[in-house]
XYZ file of C-alpha atoms in Angstrom:
320
model
C -0.008 0.108 0.102
C 1.385 3.459 -1.054
C 1.666 6.387 0.872
C -1.395 8.203 -0.220
C -3.480 5.011 0.208
C -2.472 4.695 3.636
C -3.405 7.963 4.557
C -6.766 7.733 3.029
C -7.519 4.769 5.216
C -6.109 6.065 8.340
C -7.460 9.160 8.201
C -11.045 7.250 7.633
C -10.238 4.925 10.645
C -10.401 7.976 12.758
C -14.001 8.455 12.493
C -15.139 4.715 12.677
C -15.265 2.719 15.678
C -17.722 0.166 17.742
C -19.265 2.561 20.409
C -18.602 0.710 23.784
C -18.991 3.232 26.144
C -18.440 2.316 29.792
C -21.257 4.924 30.837
C -24.799 4.111 30.383
C -25.747 4.652 27.047
C -28.918 6.775 26.184
C -30.819 5.030 23.413
C -33.453 7.397 22.838
C -32.648 11.034 24.127
C -35.980 12.520 23.616
C -37.567 9.977 26.016
C -34.875 9.569 28.633
C -35.141 10.512 32.185
C -32.623 9.834 34.820
C -34.176 6.584 36.411
C -33.141 7.389 40.013
C -31.969 10.942 41.049
C -29.165 11.059 43.990
C -27.732 14.495 43.328
C -24.894 13.165 41.273
C -26.265 13.143 37.659
C -24.013 13.770 34.951
C -25.234 13.966 31.355
C -22.522 13.478 28.912
C -23.204 14.596 25.398
C -20.858 13.434 22.497
C -21.051 14.937 19.049
C -19.908 12.418 16.839
C -18.748 8.597 16.650
C -14.677 9.301 16.747
C -12.371 7.022 18.675
C -10.763 9.647 20.670
C -14.235 10.874 21.871
C -14.890 7.599 22.942
C -11.833 7.443 25.013
C -12.526 10.431 26.847
C -15.964 9.173 27.733
C -14.978 6.032 29.064
C -12.317 7.737 31.189
C -15.016 9.761 32.721
C -17.183 6.971 33.578
C -14.164 5.105 34.969
C -13.540 8.101 37.396
C -17.028 8.975 38.143
C -17.800 5.855 40.086
C -20.917 6.393 42.295
C -22.158 8.915 39.884
C -24.990 8.529 37.448
C -23.415 8.867 33.996
C -25.490 8.648 31.312
C -23.948 9.330 27.475
C -25.842 10.010 24.361
C -23.794 10.543 21.016
C -25.340 12.502 18.297
C -23.223 10.572 15.592
C -22.747 14.182 13.667
C -26.361 14.788 13.525
C -26.284 18.686 13.885
C -29.857 19.145 13.213
C -30.699 16.991 16.450
C -28.063 19.069 18.410
C -30.658 22.193 18.230
C -32.418 20.541 20.847
C -29.540 20.257 23.258
C -30.705 23.250 25.375
C -34.189 21.891 25.650
C -33.116 18.351 26.533
C -30.612 19.943 29.211
C -33.388 21.962 30.487
C -35.804 18.851 30.836
C -33.178 16.440 32.125
C -31.675 19.198 34.905
C -28.366 17.152 35.280
C -25.955 18.355 38.013
C -23.420 18.691 35.294
C -23.416 18.347 31.504
C -20.576 17.414 29.969
C -19.731 18.362 26.420
C -17.454 16.471 23.824
C -17.061 18.374 20.483
C -17.601 21.584 19.122
C -20.681 21.224 17.015
C -22.574 20.644 20.583
C -20.840 23.111 22.600
C -21.793 26.018 20.309
C -25.354 24.728 20.781
C -25.344 25.255 24.375
C -23.038 28.113 25.180
C -25.050 30.906 26.897
C -28.372 29.000 26.785
C -28.437 27.201 30.277
C -27.054 28.052 34.106
C -26.717 24.400 34.664
C -22.644 23.748 35.039
C -20.819 22.863 31.630
C -17.717 20.865 31.622
C -16.352 20.563 27.912
C -13.431 19.227 26.041
C -12.522 18.113 22.556
C -13.143 21.648 21.481
C -10.120 22.876 19.536
C -10.612 26.509 19.419
C -12.717 27.226 22.022
C -11.779 30.761 22.591
C -14.026 31.914 19.857
C -17.062 31.269 22.296
C -15.882 33.902 24.464
C -16.491 31.592 27.421
C -15.106 34.021 30.155
C -18.393 35.814 29.783
C -20.271 32.817 31.369
C -19.959 31.343 34.956
C -21.044 27.925 34.653
C -18.588 26.834 32.144
C -15.228 24.984 32.907
C -13.024 22.693 30.848
C -10.083 20.958 29.696
C -8.107 22.221 26.645
C -6.521 20.117 24.034
C -3.972 22.568 23.004
C -0.500 21.584 24.114
C 1.723 24.267 24.607
C 4.425 24.500 21.606
C 7.144 24.888 24.277
C 6.460 21.353 25.395
C 5.893 20.200 21.536
C 9.473 21.563 20.457
C 11.456 20.698 23.491
C 10.080 17.068 22.982
C 11.209 16.936 19.206
C 14.759 18.521 20.498
C 15.385 15.588 22.715
C 15.116 13.236 19.678
C 16.038 15.426 16.367
C 18.102 18.522 18.014
C 19.590 20.093 14.756
C 16.433 22.229 13.575
C 15.937 25.581 13.811
C 13.119 27.006 11.681
C 9.424 25.870 11.860
C 6.933 26.360 9.316
C 3.489 26.556 10.349
C 0.384 27.383 8.211
C -2.673 28.627 9.936
C -5.477 31.539 9.950
C -4.654 34.849 11.842
C -7.188 33.734 14.824
C -5.472 30.447 15.183
C -1.776 32.143 15.084
C -2.868 35.064 17.366
C -4.676 32.956 19.744
C -2.162 29.437 20.300
C 1.194 30.479 18.369
C 2.056 34.073 18.863
C 2.341 34.111 22.655
C 5.046 31.235 22.706
C 6.888 33.013 19.485
C 9.487 34.537 21.690
C 9.648 31.705 24.391
C 10.510 29.343 21.703
C 13.110 31.825 20.486
C 14.846 32.278 23.604
C 14.556 28.994 25.212
C 14.810 26.547 22.550
C 16.506 28.526 19.478
C 13.282 27.796 17.529
C 12.007 30.292 15.179
C 8.705 30.054 13.922
C 7.900 30.913 10.301
C 4.074 31.229 9.769
C 2.018 31.429 6.658
C -1.265 33.130 7.390
C -4.249 32.244 5.209
C -7.855 32.255 5.241
C -9.051 28.931 3.885
C -7.917 25.499 2.799
C -8.124 26.263 -0.828
C -4.670 28.302 -0.223
C -2.958 25.565 1.842
C -1.099 24.006 -1.045
C 0.798 26.965 -2.339
C 1.325 28.310 1.423
C 3.007 24.965 1.933
C 5.199 24.929 -1.381
C 6.389 28.616 -0.321
C 6.856 28.074 3.383
C 8.513 24.771 3.210
C 11.718 25.757 1.066
C 12.919 27.805 4.179
C 11.734 25.563 7.121
C 13.830 22.817 8.577
C 10.316 21.244 10.024
C 6.869 21.652 9.002
C 4.363 21.817 11.881
C 0.531 20.657 11.150
C -1.666 22.418 13.595
C -5.365 21.587 14.301
C -6.740 24.943 12.640
C -10.312 23.967 11.409
C -10.214 27.107 9.672
C -7.562 25.989 7.029
C -7.374 22.347 7.660
C -9.421 19.947 5.664
C -9.096 16.064 4.587
C -7.446 17.198 1.499
C -4.997 19.823 3.010
C -3.985 16.848 5.742
C -3.694 14.481 3.068
C -1.263 17.140 0.788
C 0.619 17.837 4.030
C 1.556 14.061 4.938
C 2.267 13.161 1.406
C 4.266 16.073 0.328
C 6.249 16.137 3.776
C 6.966 12.423 3.395
C 8.113 12.608 -0.240
C 10.425 15.503 0.379
C 11.697 13.824 3.320
C 10.754 17.042 5.250
C 10.270 16.331 9.110
C 6.858 16.716 10.220
C 5.243 17.275 13.235
C 1.658 16.385 13.637
C -1.029 16.761 16.259
C -2.407 13.123 16.704
C -0.881 9.342 16.525
C -2.827 8.333 13.805
C -1.145 11.067 11.313
C 2.276 9.405 12.250
C 0.898 6.116 11.610
C -0.069 7.572 8.105
C 3.474 8.761 7.346
C 4.006 11.956 9.794
C 7.206 12.215 11.616
C 6.404 13.151 15.154
C 3.804 14.102 17.484
C 2.755 14.810 20.828
C -0.848 13.925 21.571
C -3.171 14.297 24.408
C -3.962 11.117 26.428
C -7.685 10.997 25.862
C -8.482 8.612 28.695
C -6.774 11.109 31.177
C -8.802 14.145 29.777
C -11.759 12.055 30.948
C -10.254 11.543 34.374
C -9.634 15.545 34.466
C -13.376 16.283 33.370
C -14.406 13.768 36.113
C -12.140 15.705 38.691
C -13.763 18.959 37.685
C -17.500 17.401 38.128
C -16.434 16.336 41.422
C -14.986 19.707 42.378
C -18.552 21.312 41.103
C -20.896 18.715 42.747
C -19.261 17.858 45.755
C -16.967 20.644 46.788
C -19.864 23.423 45.187
C -17.233 24.972 43.160
C -18.029 27.460 40.405
C -17.107 26.197 37.225
C -15.465 29.514 35.856
C -13.507 29.614 38.755
C -11.872 26.366 38.033
C -11.514 27.774 34.472
C -9.948 26.163 31.607
C -7.304 23.737 32.645
C -4.356 22.410 30.250
C -4.267 18.565 29.249
C -1.911 16.951 31.798
C -1.370 13.335 29.888
C 0.660 13.422 27.031
C 2.562 11.112 24.907
C 5.266 11.230 22.147
C 4.707 9.135 18.898
C 7.454 8.847 16.275
C 7.739 7.265 12.734
C 10.764 4.581 12.600
C 10.849 4.937 8.947
C 11.140 8.645 8.528
C 13.525 8.495 11.783
C 15.986 6.105 10.173
C 16.126 8.429 6.905
C 16.778 11.279 9.355
C 19.675 9.115 10.705
C 18.107 9.018 14.391
C 19.683 6.167 16.488
C 17.596 3.407 18.003
C 19.154 4.499 21.546
C 17.325 7.767 20.959
C 14.157 6.298 19.919
C 14.199 4.550 23.283
C 13.125 8.042 25.000
C 9.889 8.147 23.134
C 6.638 6.638 24.095
C 5.686 5.019 21.161
C 7.349 4.126 17.813
C 5.231 3.489 14.583
C 6.631 0.622 12.433
């Protein structure tokens, strides 16, 4: 199987899994009601059938023993998500957990019930600081952490090329530019574009001057086609690529620092306990950074870059 076909298969697999939640699964959200109220009712609303969402959901259930945790997956049906505020108002859970941006945008500002969210990449666009009932776990891994880990196995790079929107750059990359330069001697070369249609030309231009190409989870400029192009071209040109998820390393990317999704579930559960048991106000808890991460490296590419097996022993996972 060629690199292009491998990418197609692996990206497709991201969105297919047999849903086996450890929480109680709600079959029909329209008729559901909590069977026995104990004051520890948690409603988990999942936006789509994505494997990483399942990991988070299971992490929540594992960490909330003794709670009534019930989960419903909308399977990408955005029309049904319009009913989320009404559903939450009717069920009155102690906490509603939201996994995914498509549901999150339907409920922000439309309920006073405590909300704990995750799996929302660009949460800052929702102006959540205006609301007292929202807490969450961010998916963003600080760039300093990403490139510190990269330096441990591949130290001889200096210029990192990244393609993103202005909003993403200002929110997630710009605050780290100076510290990357000072602490790691890493210079960020950015190409700011407005949509995915400009991605190919931006890549061709910026990759000429970059030692490493960095793919960030900016949905404003990244779609399936631009992901395929990024990984395919980086592989062909033997340009080291930093991607944001392990499946993209399997597809042909070089390196990733990914969240541990089960740990995100545990973090969400801890926030839920603080809200329910300690009576903490969600906005006082705020948006916490993800604490569990792991490093993945593609062995085939590492060999081409001359990285020794001894160095690879330092990473969490090596993809064959």
